[in-house]
PDB file of C-alpha atoms in Angstrom:
ATOM      1  CA  MET A   1     158.889 280.236 -38.093  1.00 49.00           C
ATOM      2  CA  CYS A   2     158.505 277.244 -35.785  1.00 55.00           C
ATOM      3  CA  ARG A   3     155.451 278.864 -34.188  1.00 55.00           C
ATOM      4  CA  ARG A   4     153.880 279.244 -37.632  1.00 55.00           C
ATOM      5  CA  CYS A   5     154.505 275.522 -38.366  1.00 49.00           C
ATOM      6  CA  CYS A   6     152.933 274.547 -35.044  1.00 44.00           C
ATOM      7  CA  ILE A   7     149.859 276.657 -35.789  1.00 49.00           C
ATOM      8  CA  ARG A   8     149.491 275.091 -39.238  1.00 50.00           C
ATOM      9  CA  ARG A   9     149.915 271.611 -37.805  1.00 50.00           C
ATOM     10  CA  ALA A  10     147.325 272.310 -35.079  1.00 40.00           C
ATOM     11  CA  CYS A  11     144.860 273.631 -37.676  1.00 38.00           C
ATOM     12  CA  ALA A  12     145.360 270.568 -39.856  1.00 39.00           C
ATOM     13  CA  LEU A  13     144.792 268.262 -36.881  1.00 37.00           C
ATOM     14  CA  LEU A  14     141.664 270.179 -35.979  1.00 36.00           C
ATOM     15  CA  VAL A  15     140.301 269.855 -39.521  1.00 37.00           C
ATOM     16  CA  PHE A  16     141.060 266.110 -39.660  1.00 39.00           C
ATOM     17  CA  GLY A  17     139.637 265.634 -36.170  1.00 41.00           C
ATOM     18  CA  CYS A  18     136.402 267.381 -37.100  1.00 39.00           C
ATOM     19  CA  ALA A  19     136.145 265.328 -40.293  1.00 40.00           C
ATOM     20  CA  SER A  20     136.633 262.136 -38.286  1.00 41.00           C
ATOM     21  CA  LEU A  21     134.006 263.164 -35.755  1.00 42.00           C
ATOM     22  CA  SER A  22     131.614 264.042 -38.553  1.00 40.00           C
ATOM     23  CA  ALA A  23     132.105 260.651 -40.197  1.00 44.00           C
ATOM     24  CA  ALA A  24     131.625 258.910 -36.860  1.00 45.00           C
ATOM     25  CA  ALA A  25     128.485 260.924 -36.164  1.00 45.00           C
ATOM     26  CA  ASP A  26     127.105 259.892 -39.553  1.00 49.00           C
ATOM     27  CA  GLY A  27     127.697 256.248 -38.641  1.00 53.00           C
ATOM     28  CA  GLU A  28     130.276 255.742 -41.380  1.00 67.00           C
ATOM     29  CA  TRP A  29     133.046 254.355 -39.198  1.00 86.00           C
ATOM     30  CA  HIS A  30     131.998 250.820 -40.066  1.00 94.00           C
ATOM     31  CA  TYR A  31     131.327 248.630 -43.050  1.00 97.00           C
ATOM     32  CA  THR A  32     128.018 246.839 -43.584  1.00 97.00           C
ATOM     33  CA  ILE A  33     127.818 243.367 -45.104  1.00 98.00           C
ATOM     34  CA  ASP A  34     126.308 243.482 -48.626  1.00 98.00           C
ATOM     35  CA  GLN A  35     126.329 247.308 -48.689  1.00 97.00           C
ATOM     36  CA  ALA A  36     128.614 248.873 -51.315  1.00 97.00           C
ATOM     37  CA  ARG A  37     131.233 251.461 -50.373  1.00 96.00           C
ATOM     38  CA  GLU A  38     132.195 253.924 -53.081  1.00 96.00           C
ATOM     39  CA  ARG A  39     135.867 254.722 -53.646  1.00 96.00           C
ATOM     40  CA  GLN A  40     137.151 253.804 -50.193  1.00 94.00           C
ATOM     41  CA  GLN A  41     140.878 253.876 -49.442  1.00 96.00           C
ATOM     42  CA  ALA A  42     141.948 250.852 -47.421  1.00 97.00           C
ATOM     43  CA  ASN A  43     144.337 247.902 -47.185  1.00 98.00           C
ATOM     44  CA  PHE A  44     143.418 245.259 -49.763  1.00 98.00           C
ATOM     45  CA  CYS A  45     144.976 241.855 -50.408  1.00 98.00           C
ATOM     46  CA  SER A  46     144.509 239.737 -53.509  1.00 98.00           C
ATOM     47  CA  SER A  47     144.669 236.254 -51.960  1.00 97.00           C
ATOM     48  CA  SER A  48     143.058 234.508 -49.010  1.00 96.00           C
ATOM     49  CA  ALA A  49     146.362 232.720 -48.353  1.00 97.00           C
ATOM     50  CA  SER A  50     148.082 236.067 -47.745  1.00 97.00           C
ATOM     51  CA  VAL A  51     145.285 237.181 -45.435  1.00 97.00           C
ATOM     52  CA  GLU A  52     145.474 233.953 -43.415  1.00 98.00           C
ATOM     53  CA  LYS A  53     149.244 234.287 -43.107  1.00 98.00           C
ATOM     54  CA  ILE A  54     149.033 237.938 -42.019  1.00 98.00           C
ATOM     55  CA  ALA A  55     146.222 237.196 -39.537  1.00 98.00           C
ATOM     56  CA  GLY A  56     148.410 234.459 -38.043  1.00 98.00           C
ATOM     57  CA  ILE A  57     151.273 236.922 -37.655  1.00 98.00           C
ATOM     58  CA  PHE A  58     148.974 239.423 -35.917  1.00 98.00           C
ATOM     59  CA  GLU A  59     147.827 236.641 -33.544  1.00 97.00           C
ATOM     60  CA  GLY A  60     151.209 235.128 -32.863  1.00 97.00           C
ATOM     61  CA  ALA A  61     153.654 238.012 -32.999  1.00 97.00           C
ATOM     62  CA  GLY A  62     151.494 241.074 -32.325  1.00 97.00           C
ATOM     63  CA  PRO A  63     150.515 244.227 -34.167  1.00 97.00           C
ATOM     64  CA  ARG A  64     153.980 245.538 -35.028  1.00 97.00           C
ATOM     65  CA  ALA A  65     154.908 242.329 -36.833  1.00 98.00           C
ATOM     66  CA  GLY A  66     151.399 242.064 -38.306  1.00 98.00           C
ATOM     67  CA  TYR A  67     151.429 245.546 -39.810  1.00 98.00           C
ATOM     68  CA  SER A  68     154.967 244.954 -41.056  1.00 98.00           C
ATOM     69  CA  ALA A  69     153.840 241.744 -42.777  1.00 98.00           C
ATOM     70  CA  LEU A  70     150.834 243.556 -44.258  1.00 98.00           C
ATOM     71  CA  SER A  71     152.917 246.405 -45.671  1.00 97.00           C
ATOM     72  CA  GLY A  72     155.632 244.027 -46.899  1.00 97.00           C
ATOM     73  CA  SER A  73     153.330 241.588 -48.656  1.00 97.00           C
ATOM     74  CA  ALA A  74     153.450 241.548 -52.457  1.00 97.00           C
ATOM     75  CA  ASP A  75     149.739 240.560 -52.413  1.00 97.00           C
ATOM     76  CA  CYS A  76     148.583 243.541 -50.323  1.00 98.00           C
ATOM     77  CA  ALA A  77     148.509 247.292 -50.866  1.00 98.00           C
ATOM     78  CA  ILE A  78     146.727 250.442 -49.822  1.00 97.00           C
ATOM     79  CA  ALA A  79     144.384 251.330 -52.666  1.00 97.00           C
ATOM     80  CA  VAL A  80     141.097 253.031 -53.476  1.00 97.00           C
ATOM     81  CA  HIS A  81     138.317 250.679 -54.550  1.00 97.00           C
ATOM     82  CA  THR A  82     134.558 250.532 -54.736  1.00 98.00           C
ATOM     83  CA  PHE A  83     133.651 247.313 -52.963  1.00 98.00           C
ATOM     84  CA  THR A  84     130.965 245.385 -51.143  1.00 98.00           C
ATOM     85  CA  PRO A  85     131.862 243.505 -47.946  1.00 98.00           C
ATOM     86  CA  ARG A  86     130.621 239.907 -48.171  1.00 98.00           C
ATOM     87  CA  ARG A  87     131.823 238.216 -44.973  1.00 98.00           C
ATOM     88  CA  VAL A  88     134.318 238.506 -42.134  1.00 98.00           C
ATOM     89  CA  LEU A  89     136.914 235.783 -42.494  1.00 98.00           C
ATOM     90  CA  ARG A  90     138.842 236.368 -39.294  1.00 97.00           C
ATOM     91  CA  THR A  91     139.218 238.767 -36.400  1.00 98.00           C
ATOM     92  CA  VAL A  92     142.250 239.325 -34.206  1.00 98.00           C
ATOM     93  CA  THR A  93     141.953 241.266 -30.961  1.00 97.00           C
ATOM     94  CA  ILE A  94     144.983 243.386 -30.128  1.00 97.00           C
ATOM     95  CA  SER A  95     145.808 244.100 -26.463  1.00 94.00           C
ATOM     96  CA  GLU A  96     142.823 242.076 -25.297  1.00 93.00           C
ATOM     97  CA  ASP A  97     141.414 243.221 -21.944  1.00 94.00           C
ATOM     98  CA  LYS A  98     143.921 246.090 -21.803  1.00 94.00           C
ATOM     99  CA  PRO A  99     143.595 249.831 -22.413  1.00 94.00           C
ATOM    100  CA  GLY A 100     143.742 250.501 -26.141  1.00 93.00           C
ATOM    101  CA  GLU A 101     142.161 247.168 -27.099  1.00 96.00           C
ATOM    102  CA  TYR A 102     141.054 246.988 -30.739  1.00 97.00           C
ATOM    103  CA  VAL A 103     140.189 244.417 -33.383  1.00 97.00           C
ATOM    104  CA  VAL A 104     141.774 243.842 -36.788  1.00 98.00           C
ATOM    105  CA  ARG A 105     139.263 242.341 -39.209  1.00 98.00           C
ATOM    106  CA  PHE A 106     139.989 240.369 -42.358  1.00 98.00           C
ATOM    107  CA  VAL A 107     137.016 240.714 -44.690  1.00 98.00           C
ATOM    108  CA  GLU A 108     136.164 239.126 -48.026  1.00 98.00           C
ATOM    109  CA  VAL A 109     134.894 241.846 -50.375  1.00 98.00           C
ATOM    110  CA  GLU A 110     133.730 241.997 -53.963  1.00 98.00           C
ATOM    111  CA  ASN A 111     134.994 244.881 -56.071  1.00 97.00           C
ATOM    112  CA  ALA A 112     132.992 246.785 -58.685  1.00 94.00           C
ATOM    113  CA  HIS A 113     134.155 244.315 -61.364  1.00 95.00           C
ATOM    114  CA  GLY A 114     132.926 241.261 -59.451  1.00 97.00           C
ATOM    115  CA  GLN A 115     136.410 240.171 -58.321  1.00 97.00           C
ATOM    116  CA  ILE A 116     136.991 238.887 -54.787  1.00 98.00           C
ATOM    117  CA  MET A 117     139.540 240.798 -52.713  1.00 98.00           C
ATOM    118  CA  TYR A 118     140.358 240.863 -49.027  1.00 98.00           C
ATOM    119  CA  LEU A 119     140.104 243.952 -46.835  1.00 98.00           C
ATOM    120  CA  VAL A 120     142.221 244.359 -43.697  1.00 98.00           C
ATOM    121  CA  THR A 121     140.636 246.920 -41.393  1.00 98.00           C
ATOM    122  CA  THR A 122     140.192 248.064 -37.816  1.00 97.00           C
ATOM    123  CA  ARG A 123     136.705 249.325 -38.653  1.00 97.00           C
ATOM    124  CA  ASP A 124     133.733 247.384 -37.373  1.00 97.00           C
ATOM    125  CA  VAL A 125     131.847 245.200 -39.860  1.00 97.00           C
ATOM    126  CA  VAL A 126     128.131 244.812 -39.196  1.00 96.00           C
ATOM    127  CA  ALA A 127     125.239 242.898 -40.766  1.00 93.00           C
ATOM    128  CA  GLN A 128     122.325 244.849 -42.256  1.00 84.00           C
TER     129      GLN A 128
END
């Protein structure tokens, strides 16, 4: 029974891995300023004050505390939205100059209803 679970788990990882590689090959592992994204699941916050506070926690206390603040914030949630990135507000580099370095970006976006929201992402954000 355990062997069967391991095989299923390995197959699922393979499928997700191939999907990720396919998305990366298509150039979709980034957001483009002023280019709409349809029904994208991501971390969204409703206020710039929350984003500034969370970015400060990422900078000062590191990623564990930053992600904890993000998930614990009443202004932020994982959701599916159609949105257009407008501008990068802030970036925080995690493990700078070390193996595993990455950047957390805080991006002002406009949803399909014209409302401003704030995206928290590790994806790159590029200009057109």
